[in-house]
Short mmCIF file of C-alpha atoms and ligand atoms in Angstrom, two decimals:
data_model
loop_
_atom_site.label_atom_id
_atom_site.label_comp_id
_atom_site.label_asym_id
_atom_site.label_seq_id
_atom_site.Cartn_x
_atom_site.Cartn_y
_atom_site.Cartn_z
CA MET A 1166 11.96 -5.95 2.08
CA GLU A 1167 10.31 -3.27 -0.06
CA THR A 1168 12.60 -0.84 -1.77
CA GLY A 1169 11.97 2.93 -1.93
CA ILE A 1170 12.91 5.77 -4.25
CA SER A 1171 13.29 9.19 -2.79
CA ASN A 1172 10.43 11.38 -2.24
CA ASN A 1173 10.02 14.99 -3.45
CA LYS A 1174 8.60 17.85 -1.63
CA ILE A 1175 4.86 17.54 -2.06
CA ASN A 1176 3.00 17.19 1.13
CA THR A 1177 0.85 14.04 0.91
CA TYR A 1178 -1.37 15.06 3.89
CA ASP A 1179 -2.41 18.22 1.89
CA VAL A 1180 -3.08 15.99 -1.02
CA ALA A 1181 -5.18 13.57 0.85
CA ARG A 1182 -7.36 16.33 2.48
CA GLN A 1183 -7.83 17.85 -0.98
CA GLN A 1184 -9.05 14.56 -2.36
CA ILE A 1185 -11.48 14.22 0.53
CA GLU A 1186 -12.77 17.92 0.12
CA HIS A 1187 -13.21 17.44 -3.64
CA ALA A 1188 -15.07 14.16 -3.20
CA VAL A 1189 -17.32 15.67 -0.45
CA GLU A 1190 -18.14 18.47 -2.84
CA GLN A 1191 -18.85 16.31 -5.68
CA LEU A 1192 -21.06 14.10 -3.68
CA GLY A 1193 -22.97 17.24 -2.28
CA LEU A 1194 -22.42 16.13 1.18
CA SER A 1195 -22.19 18.55 4.15
CA ASP A 1196 -18.91 20.06 5.41
CA ASP A 1197 -19.37 17.93 8.61
CA VAL A 1198 -18.23 14.90 6.50
CA TYR A 1199 -14.98 16.57 5.40
CA GLU A 1200 -14.52 18.02 9.06
CA ARG A 1201 -14.84 14.39 10.36
CA LEU A 1202 -12.59 12.71 7.72
CA LYS A 1203 -9.92 15.55 7.11
CA ALA A 1204 -7.68 14.40 10.07
CA PRO A 1205 -6.89 11.14 11.80
CA ASP A 1206 -8.90 10.26 15.15
CA ARG A 1207 -5.58 9.93 16.81
CA LEU A 1208 -1.91 10.35 16.14
CA VAL A 1209 0.66 8.83 18.41
CA GLU A 1210 4.22 9.92 18.35
CA ALA A 1211 6.70 8.20 20.50
CA ALA A 1212 10.46 8.25 21.16
CA ILE A 1213 11.87 4.76 20.51
CA PRO A 1214 15.32 4.44 22.34
CA VAL A 1215 17.27 1.60 20.83
CA GLU A 1216 20.49 0.13 22.00
CA MET A 1217 22.77 -0.19 18.95
CA ASP A 1218 25.39 -3.06 18.49
CA ASN A 1219 28.18 -0.75 19.63
CA GLY A 1220 26.54 -0.05 22.96
CA GLU A 1221 25.29 3.45 22.02
CA VAL A 1222 21.69 4.29 22.49
CA ARG A 1223 19.80 6.04 19.57
CA VAL A 1224 16.33 7.57 19.81
CA PHE A 1225 14.26 6.99 16.79
CA ILE A 1226 10.84 8.65 16.34
CA GLY A 1227 7.93 6.29 15.86
CA TYR A 1228 4.33 7.14 14.74
CA ARG A 1229 1.05 5.44 14.62
CA SER A 1230 -1.87 7.29 12.95
CA GLN A 1231 -5.40 5.97 13.37
CA HIS A 1232 -7.57 7.74 10.86
CA ASN A 1233 -11.12 6.30 11.22
CA ASN A 1234 -12.67 3.20 12.40
CA VAL A 1235 -16.41 3.45 11.66
CA LEU A 1236 -16.30 0.36 9.41
CA GLY A 1237 -13.97 -1.66 11.75
CA PRO A 1238 -10.71 -1.65 13.59
CA TYR A 1239 -7.94 0.60 12.21
CA LYS A 1240 -5.76 -1.25 9.80
CA GLY A 1241 -2.58 -0.46 7.84
CA GLY A 1242 1.13 -1.14 7.54
CA ILE A 1243 4.32 0.10 9.52
CA ARG A 1244 7.17 1.47 7.45
CA PHE A 1245 10.74 2.02 8.27
CA ALA A 1246 12.03 4.93 6.14
CA PRO A 1247 14.49 7.68 6.80
CA ASN A 1248 12.48 10.87 6.06
CA VAL A 1249 9.10 9.54 7.15
CA ASN A 1250 7.16 12.29 9.11
CA ALA A 1251 3.83 12.66 10.88
CA ASP A 1252 2.10 14.22 7.70
CA GLU A 1253 3.22 11.23 5.53
CA VAL A 1254 1.86 8.79 8.17
CA LYS A 1255 -1.36 10.63 8.50
CA ALA A 1256 -2.03 10.68 4.71
CA LEU A 1257 -1.12 7.00 4.32
CA SER A 1258 -3.63 6.22 7.22
CA ILE A 1259 -6.33 8.20 5.30
CA TRP A 1260 -5.82 6.33 2.15
CA MET A 1261 -5.98 2.96 4.21
CA THR A 1262 -9.54 3.94 5.30
CA PHE A 1263 -10.75 4.50 1.86
CA LYS A 1264 -8.74 1.40 0.55
CA CYS A 1265 -10.53 -0.92 2.97
CA ALA A 1266 -14.03 0.79 2.27
CA ILE A 1267 -13.55 0.11 -1.56
CA ALA A 1268 -12.30 -3.43 -0.99
CA ARG A 1269 -15.25 -3.96 1.30
CA VAL A 1270 -13.09 -5.52 4.09
CA PRO A 1271 -14.45 -4.61 7.67
CA PHE A 1272 -11.53 -2.33 8.56
CA GLY A 1273 -10.80 1.37 9.10
CA GLY A 1274 -7.50 2.95 8.15
CA GLY A 1275 -4.25 3.30 10.10
CA LYS A 1276 -0.57 3.61 9.42
CA GLY A 1277 2.72 3.46 11.32
CA ALA A 1278 6.21 4.34 10.86
CA VAL A 1279 9.65 4.58 12.40
CA ALA A 1280 11.95 7.34 10.95
CA CYS A 1281 15.24 5.36 10.52
CA ASN A 1282 17.57 3.98 7.90
CA PRO A 1283 16.94 0.22 7.95
CA GLY A 1284 19.67 -0.22 5.43
CA GLU A 1285 22.27 0.86 7.87
CA MET A 1286 21.00 -1.31 10.72
CA SER A 1287 21.91 -4.84 11.75
CA PRO A 1288 19.06 -7.52 12.17
CA LYS A 1289 19.49 -7.40 15.91
CA GLU A 1290 19.28 -3.48 15.95
CA LEU A 1291 16.01 -3.85 13.76
CA GLU A 1292 14.65 -6.51 16.06
CA ARG A 1293 15.13 -4.29 19.24
CA MET A 1294 13.76 -1.25 17.41
CA SER A 1295 10.53 -3.35 16.24
CA ARG A 1296 9.94 -4.60 19.89
CA LYS A 1297 10.48 -1.16 21.32
CA TYR A 1298 8.01 0.38 18.91
CA ILE A 1299 5.28 -2.26 19.97
CA ARG A 1300 6.13 -1.64 23.66
CA LYS A 1301 5.50 2.19 23.06
CA MET A 1302 2.31 1.62 20.90
CA VAL A 1303 0.69 -1.34 22.95
CA PRO A 1304 -1.99 0.79 24.44
CA VAL A 1305 -3.46 1.77 21.05
CA LEU A 1306 -3.07 -1.68 19.45
CA GLY A 1307 -5.29 -4.79 19.53
CA SER A 1308 -6.85 -7.34 17.26
CA LYS A 1309 -10.21 -5.49 17.56
CA VAL A 1310 -8.69 -2.07 17.81
CA ASP A 1311 -5.73 -1.45 15.40
CA ILE A 1312 -4.01 -4.05 13.38
CA PRO A 1313 -0.57 -3.32 11.79
CA ALA A 1314 1.08 -5.05 8.69
CA PRO A 1315 4.25 -4.77 6.61
CA ASP A 1316 4.81 -1.63 4.53
CA LEU A 1317 7.91 -0.15 3.02
CA ASN A 1318 11.11 -1.93 4.36
CA THR A 1319 9.21 -4.14 6.81
CA ASN A 1320 8.45 -7.75 6.24
CA ALA A 1321 7.19 -10.94 7.84
CA GLN A 1322 10.13 -11.26 10.16
CA VAL A 1323 9.57 -7.78 11.53
CA MET A 1324 5.86 -8.62 12.02
CA ALA A 1325 7.04 -11.77 13.80
CA TRP A 1326 9.01 -9.84 16.45
CA MET A 1327 6.27 -7.32 16.76
CA VAL A 1328 3.49 -9.95 17.29
CA ASP A 1329 5.89 -11.86 19.75
CA GLU A 1330 6.46 -8.68 21.87
CA TYR A 1331 2.68 -7.89 21.89
CA CYS A 1332 1.74 -11.50 22.93
CA ASN A 1333 4.60 -11.40 25.66
CA ILE A 1334 3.17 -8.16 27.17
CA GLN A 1335 -0.32 -9.42 27.00
CA GLN A 1336 0.82 -12.93 28.29
CA TYR A 1337 -1.48 -14.61 25.90
CA ASN A 1338 -1.23 -15.25 22.05
CA ASP A 1339 -3.35 -12.90 20.06
CA PHE A 1340 -1.93 -13.53 16.51
CA GLY A 1341 -4.69 -11.50 14.97
CA VAL A 1342 -3.20 -8.25 16.34
CA ILE A 1343 -0.76 -8.11 13.37
CA THR A 1344 -1.03 -9.40 9.77
CA GLY A 1345 1.72 -10.32 7.24
CA LYS A 1346 3.33 -12.61 9.71
CA PRO A 1347 5.24 -15.72 8.85
CA LEU A 1348 3.28 -18.94 8.39
CA ASP A 1349 4.57 -20.51 11.55
CA VAL A 1350 3.01 -17.93 13.65
CA GLY A 1351 -0.45 -17.35 12.13
CA GLY A 1352 0.54 -16.02 8.72
CA CYS A 1353 -1.53 -16.60 5.65
CA VAL A 1354 -0.38 -18.31 2.53
CA GLY A 1355 -0.39 -15.91 -0.33
CA ARG A 1356 0.01 -12.76 1.92
CA GLU A 1357 3.53 -11.86 0.84
CA THR A 1358 2.61 -12.06 -2.88
CA ALA A 1359 -0.89 -10.46 -2.49
CA THR A 1360 -0.36 -6.75 -3.26
CA GLY A 1361 1.78 -7.51 -6.39
CA ARG A 1362 -0.72 -10.23 -7.56
CA GLY A 1363 -3.87 -8.13 -6.77
CA LEU A 1364 -2.14 -5.30 -8.91
CA MET A 1365 -2.09 -7.70 -11.69
CA TYR A 1366 -5.67 -8.48 -11.27
CA ALA A 1367 -6.79 -4.73 -11.25
CA VAL A 1368 -4.61 -3.98 -14.30
CA ARG A 1369 -5.91 -7.05 -16.16
CA ALA A 1370 -9.49 -5.66 -15.61
CA ALA A 1371 -8.37 -2.13 -16.76
CA ALA A 1372 -6.77 -3.60 -19.77
CA LYS A 1373 -9.87 -5.39 -20.62
CA VAL A 1374 -12.01 -2.33 -20.62
CA LYS A 1375 -9.27 -0.62 -22.97
CA GLY A 1376 -9.37 -3.57 -25.31
CA LEU A 1377 -5.86 -4.61 -24.48
CA ALA A 1378 -4.75 -8.09 -23.62
CA LEU A 1379 -2.24 -8.71 -20.96
CA ALA A 1380 -0.38 -11.28 -23.23
CA GLY A 1381 2.09 -9.30 -25.19
CA ALA A 1382 1.48 -6.10 -23.42
CA THR A 1383 4.67 -4.15 -22.61
CA VAL A 1384 5.16 -3.03 -19.03
CA VAL A 1385 7.58 -0.80 -17.07
CA LEU A 1386 8.01 -0.74 -13.29
CA GLN A 1387 9.40 1.83 -10.82
CA GLY A 1388 10.23 -0.14 -7.75
CA PHE A 1389 11.23 -3.79 -7.40
CA GLY A 1390 10.65 -4.56 -3.78
CA ASN A 1391 7.77 -6.76 -2.59
CA VAL A 1392 5.08 -5.20 -4.61
CA GLY A 1393 7.11 -4.54 -7.81
CA SER A 1394 8.70 -8.06 -8.06
CA ASN A 1395 5.56 -9.83 -7.41
CA ALA A 1396 3.58 -7.74 -9.78
CA ALA A 1397 6.39 -8.23 -12.43
CA ARG A 1398 6.16 -12.01 -11.93
CA SER A 1399 2.35 -12.06 -12.01
CA MET A 1400 2.30 -9.79 -15.19
CA SER A 1401 4.96 -11.96 -16.85
CA GLN A 1402 2.83 -15.22 -15.95
CA GLN A 1403 0.07 -13.58 -18.02
CA GLY A 1404 2.28 -13.15 -20.95
CA SER A 1405 3.20 -9.42 -20.49
CA LYS A 1406 6.71 -8.31 -21.51
CA ILE A 1407 8.58 -6.36 -18.87
CA ILE A 1408 10.73 -4.04 -20.71
CA GLY A 1409 12.14 -1.62 -18.09
CA VAL A 1410 12.61 -1.62 -14.37
CA THR A 1411 14.27 0.87 -11.96
CA ASP A 1412 14.85 0.81 -8.18
CA ILE A 1413 16.69 2.96 -5.74
CA GLY A 1414 20.13 1.75 -7.06
CA GLY A 1415 19.40 2.26 -10.86
CA GLY A 1416 17.49 0.93 -13.70
CA VAL A 1417 17.42 -1.64 -16.61
CA TYR A 1418 15.84 -1.60 -19.97
CA ASN A 1419 15.45 -4.24 -22.75
CA PRO A 1420 12.82 -3.73 -25.36
CA LYS A 1421 12.85 -7.48 -26.08
CA GLY A 1422 11.84 -8.16 -22.57
CA ILE A 1423 13.45 -8.96 -19.33
CA ASP A 1424 13.34 -12.38 -17.71
CA VAL A 1425 11.64 -11.71 -14.37
CA GLU A 1426 12.62 -14.77 -12.45
CA SER A 1427 16.41 -14.04 -13.30
CA LEU A 1428 16.04 -10.36 -12.34
CA ILE A 1429 14.49 -11.33 -8.88
CA THR A 1430 17.47 -13.66 -8.25
CA TYR A 1431 20.00 -11.06 -9.46
CA CYS A 1432 18.28 -8.40 -7.30
CA ARG A 1433 18.25 -10.57 -4.27
CA ALA A 1434 22.05 -11.30 -4.57
CA THR A 1435 23.02 -7.66 -5.46
CA GLY A 1436 20.42 -5.55 -3.64
CA SER A 1437 19.45 -3.73 -6.87
CA VAL A 1438 18.29 -4.37 -10.46
CA LYS A 1439 21.17 -2.20 -11.65
CA GLY A 1440 23.62 -3.86 -13.97
CA PHE A 1441 21.41 -6.83 -14.78
CA PRO A 1442 23.17 -8.50 -17.67
CA GLY A 1443 21.70 -8.13 -21.25
CA CYS A 1444 19.99 -4.81 -20.54
CA GLU A 1445 20.80 -1.05 -21.14
CA ALA A 1446 21.00 1.07 -18.09
CA ILE A 1447 18.04 3.56 -17.70
CA ASP A 1448 17.60 6.43 -15.20
CA ASN A 1449 14.89 6.50 -12.69
CA LYS A 1450 13.37 9.66 -14.02
CA ASP A 1451 13.32 8.26 -17.75
CA ILE A 1452 11.35 5.04 -16.99
CA PHE A 1453 7.98 6.52 -17.32
CA ALA A 1454 8.58 7.95 -20.66
CA LEU A 1455 9.39 4.54 -22.31
CA ASP A 1456 7.25 3.42 -25.04
CA CYS A 1457 4.99 0.87 -23.43
CA ASP A 1458 1.37 -0.17 -22.66
CA ILE A 1459 1.31 -0.18 -19.02
CA ILE A 1460 3.30 1.65 -16.17
CA LEU A 1461 3.33 0.29 -12.73
CA PRO A 1462 4.62 2.75 -10.16
CA THR A 1463 5.45 0.42 -7.16
CA ALA A 1464 7.81 2.56 -4.95
CA VAL A 1465 6.67 5.54 -2.99
CA GLU A 1466 4.68 8.70 -3.16
CA ASN A 1467 4.84 11.67 -5.61
CA GLN A 1468 6.83 10.01 -8.37
CA ILE A 1469 4.64 10.92 -11.46
CA THR A 1470 4.70 14.68 -11.26
CA ALA A 1471 3.04 16.90 -14.00
CA ALA A 1472 6.45 17.35 -15.93
CA ILE A 1473 6.72 13.42 -16.04
CA ALA A 1474 3.00 13.00 -16.87
CA GLU A 1475 3.55 15.00 -20.18
CA HIS A 1476 5.78 12.40 -21.43
CA ILE A 1477 3.88 9.27 -20.60
CA LYS A 1478 2.97 7.22 -23.65
CA ALA A 1479 1.33 4.22 -21.80
CA GLY A 1480 -2.36 3.90 -21.91
CA ILE A 1481 -2.74 2.35 -18.28
CA ILE A 1482 -1.12 3.13 -15.04
CA GLY A 1483 -1.65 0.59 -12.18
CA GLU A 1484 -0.63 2.25 -8.94
CA GLY A 1485 1.12 -0.34 -6.78
CA ALA A 1486 2.64 2.37 -4.63
CA ASN A 1487 0.50 4.71 -2.36
CA GLY A 1488 0.20 8.12 -3.71
CA PRO A 1489 2.64 7.81 -6.56
CA THR A 1490 0.78 10.44 -8.86
CA THR A 1491 0.56 13.94 -7.86
CA PRO A 1492 -2.75 15.89 -8.32
CA ALA A 1493 -1.29 18.01 -11.18
CA ALA A 1494 -0.13 15.01 -12.88
CA ASP A 1495 -3.51 13.36 -12.50
CA GLN A 1496 -5.00 16.20 -14.41
CA ILE A 1497 -2.70 15.84 -17.25
CA LEU A 1498 -3.31 11.99 -17.41
CA LYS A 1499 -7.05 12.77 -17.50
CA GLU A 1500 -6.74 15.10 -20.50
CA LYS A 1501 -4.48 12.49 -22.20
CA GLY A 1502 -7.02 9.58 -21.68
CA VAL A 1503 -4.65 7.60 -19.53
CA LEU A 1504 -6.63 5.15 -17.36
CA VAL A 1505 -5.05 5.43 -13.91
CA VAL A 1506 -6.16 2.63 -11.63
CA PRO A 1507 -5.92 4.36 -8.35
CA ASP A 1508 -3.83 3.12 -5.43
CA ILE A 1509 -6.72 2.56 -3.06
CA LEU A 1510 -7.96 0.01 -5.51
CA ALA A 1511 -5.01 -1.14 -7.36
CA ASN A 1512 -2.80 -2.09 -4.28
CA SER A 1513 -5.59 -3.37 -2.03
CA GLY A 1514 -4.51 -6.95 -2.54
CA GLY A 1515 -2.30 -6.82 0.63
CA ALA A 1516 -5.02 -5.34 2.81
CA ILE A 1517 -7.55 -7.96 1.43
CA VAL A 1518 -5.33 -10.89 2.24
CA SER A 1519 -4.54 -9.33 5.53
CA TYR A 1520 -8.15 -9.46 6.11
CA PHE A 1521 -8.22 -13.17 5.38
CA GLU A 1522 -5.23 -13.68 7.66
CA TRP A 1523 -7.07 -11.96 10.51
CA VAL A 1524 -10.31 -13.84 10.03
CA GLN A 1525 -8.22 -17.05 10.06
CA ASN A 1526 -6.40 -16.04 13.30
CA ASN A 1527 -9.77 -15.27 14.93
CA TYR A 1528 -11.13 -18.61 13.97
CA SER A 1529 -7.78 -20.55 14.34
CA PHE A 1530 -8.83 -22.24 11.04
CA TYR A 1531 -6.65 -22.01 8.09
CA TRP A 1532 -7.65 -22.11 4.37
CA PRO A 1533 -5.75 -23.72 1.49
CA GLU A 1534 -3.79 -21.42 -0.86
CA ALA A 1535 -6.25 -21.94 -3.65
CA GLU A 1536 -9.06 -20.61 -1.56
CA ILE A 1537 -7.06 -17.38 -0.69
CA GLU A 1538 -6.07 -16.86 -4.42
CA LYS A 1539 -9.61 -17.37 -5.57
CA GLN A 1540 -11.13 -14.94 -3.00
CA LEU A 1541 -8.35 -12.34 -3.65
CA GLU A 1542 -9.13 -12.45 -7.32
CA GLN A 1543 -12.80 -12.24 -6.66
CA LYS A 1544 -12.59 -9.31 -4.23
CA ILE A 1545 -10.27 -7.22 -6.60
CA MET A 1546 -12.46 -7.94 -9.60
CA GLU A 1547 -15.56 -7.10 -7.82
CA ALA A 1548 -14.01 -3.81 -6.56
CA PHE A 1549 -12.81 -2.88 -9.99
CA GLU A 1550 -16.05 -3.77 -11.78
CA HIS A 1551 -18.05 -1.82 -9.19
CA LEU A 1552 -15.88 1.32 -9.32
CA TYR A 1553 -15.54 1.30 -13.05
CA THR A 1554 -19.35 1.28 -13.32
CA TYR A 1555 -19.60 3.79 -10.83
CA THR A 1556 -17.06 6.05 -12.77
CA CYS A 1557 -18.94 5.59 -16.02
CA ASN A 1558 -22.33 6.48 -14.29
CA CYS A 1559 -20.95 9.61 -12.67
CA SER A 1560 -20.00 11.56 -15.73
CA ASP A 1561 -17.62 11.31 -18.76
CA THR A 1562 -15.00 13.54 -17.18
CA ILE A 1563 -14.62 11.85 -13.77
CA THR A 1564 -11.42 9.77 -13.25
CA MET A 1565 -11.60 6.47 -11.46
CA ARG A 1566 -9.66 8.19 -8.51
CA GLU A 1567 -12.33 10.64 -8.09
CA ALA A 1568 -14.89 7.98 -8.28
CA ALA A 1569 -12.96 5.86 -5.74
CA PHE A 1570 -12.97 8.75 -3.16
CA MET A 1571 -16.65 9.49 -3.86
CA TYR A 1572 -17.66 5.77 -3.37
CA ALA A 1573 -15.58 5.32 -0.29
CA ILE A 1574 -16.58 8.61 1.26
CA LYS A 1575 -20.31 7.87 0.64
CA ARG A 1576 -19.93 4.40 2.37
CA LEU A 1577 -18.19 6.06 5.46
CA ALA A 1578 -20.55 9.02 5.55
CA ASP A 1579 -23.59 6.59 5.63
CA ALA A 1580 -21.95 4.44 8.35
CA MET A 1581 -21.03 7.63 10.47
CA LYS A 1582 -24.61 8.96 10.07
CA ILE A 1583 -26.35 5.68 11.08
CA ARG A 1584 -24.08 5.22 14.12
CA GLY A 1585 -24.78 8.88 15.12
CA TRP A 1586 -21.31 10.30 14.69
N1 LIG B 2399 0.97 -1.81 3.77
C1 LIG B 2399 0.03 -2.31 2.74
C2 LIG B 2399 -0.87 -1.19 2.18
O1 LIG B 2399 -0.41 -0.15 2.16
C3 LIG B 2399 -0.84 -3.42 3.48
C4 LIG B 2399 -1.71 -2.89 4.69
C5 LIG B 2399 -2.34 -4.09 5.59
O2 LIG B 2399 -2.24 -5.26 5.02
O3 LIG B 2399 -2.92 -3.86 6.61
O4 LIG B 2399 -1.87 -1.44 1.76
#
């Protein structure tokens, strides 16, 4: 399961809408494009009553936001998190639309959530909640309509319960309705590691344009769940030195480098990186100020604020999380010349391999791992090179994030126009 670090108060939906407005303006497109993209096509909010192990019934609130499907079915994960709300889900669904447009996978954007504390729930309670969520959302899902996947605090097991519930209701197997499934039920090799691995490819490409080799580069991570741990593993396989990691339980720092495999084993056993032997303790708020080459925020939204950005020494930030950098921080990082590889490019590996999974499900023909790896690398590299060139061609002062929004919005606007929307 992916771990999270608490959110602060910035409204991510406001941020997402500002990003769209700004890109539409920069592109010189009409207001209609903003009007069409500023809100999701549909937001479903449902009560999810769940029988708890003690016999009590608790009602959780579930969401599914479907932002835009001009390029293909709505696509995006489902998160389980205590403070998740409609605005957060709407913003995340907007970012999925742009992520898929940039990666050139034929999907739109969606996102789901249940407001709950999964850490306090038993596996049976989680299973009942996952199945109930699908029962409530079934009218708006489908392998050609809207395709969920894992996100924060959900994993392949949760997807297995969900796909099983969906197939039971339909009375036929349609594994392509959900991606990120276990291998036994139509999952795809390499899906679990895809976001972290894709992040490494994106960061490697960014390092290259900055004249930095990943071998020997120093890296810090905020978050050590699915994305963080797999990114750390992939970076260390490239010879990078992981010197600091924090998660919801605490943090560890060792300027000589941390052994990633031992840290993963330790974290699985104890539930946190906190107290990993041979390291100093470090606070979550101090991780970003460490002297290092690369920062990987791989937790949740709004972690790199303006105050934090002032102290950043790294030259590259690779956004493994969705929306980890606030707009005010972005401005400061731009002035400091930090290359921020934006989330909608940097963490697209999960969505890309989800696409491969969906294609294989539709054909009932499965590719070997080497093929998935090759295609993932190729897709991320193409997207990076394309966006980096687009950024440089736009103007000296534009950030890669601004270019990413412009590029995606142009694709969507063209498709909406030609479809007569
Ligand atoms: N939850 C992941 C994301 O935010 C993956 C989405 C997917 O595979 O559909 O990109």
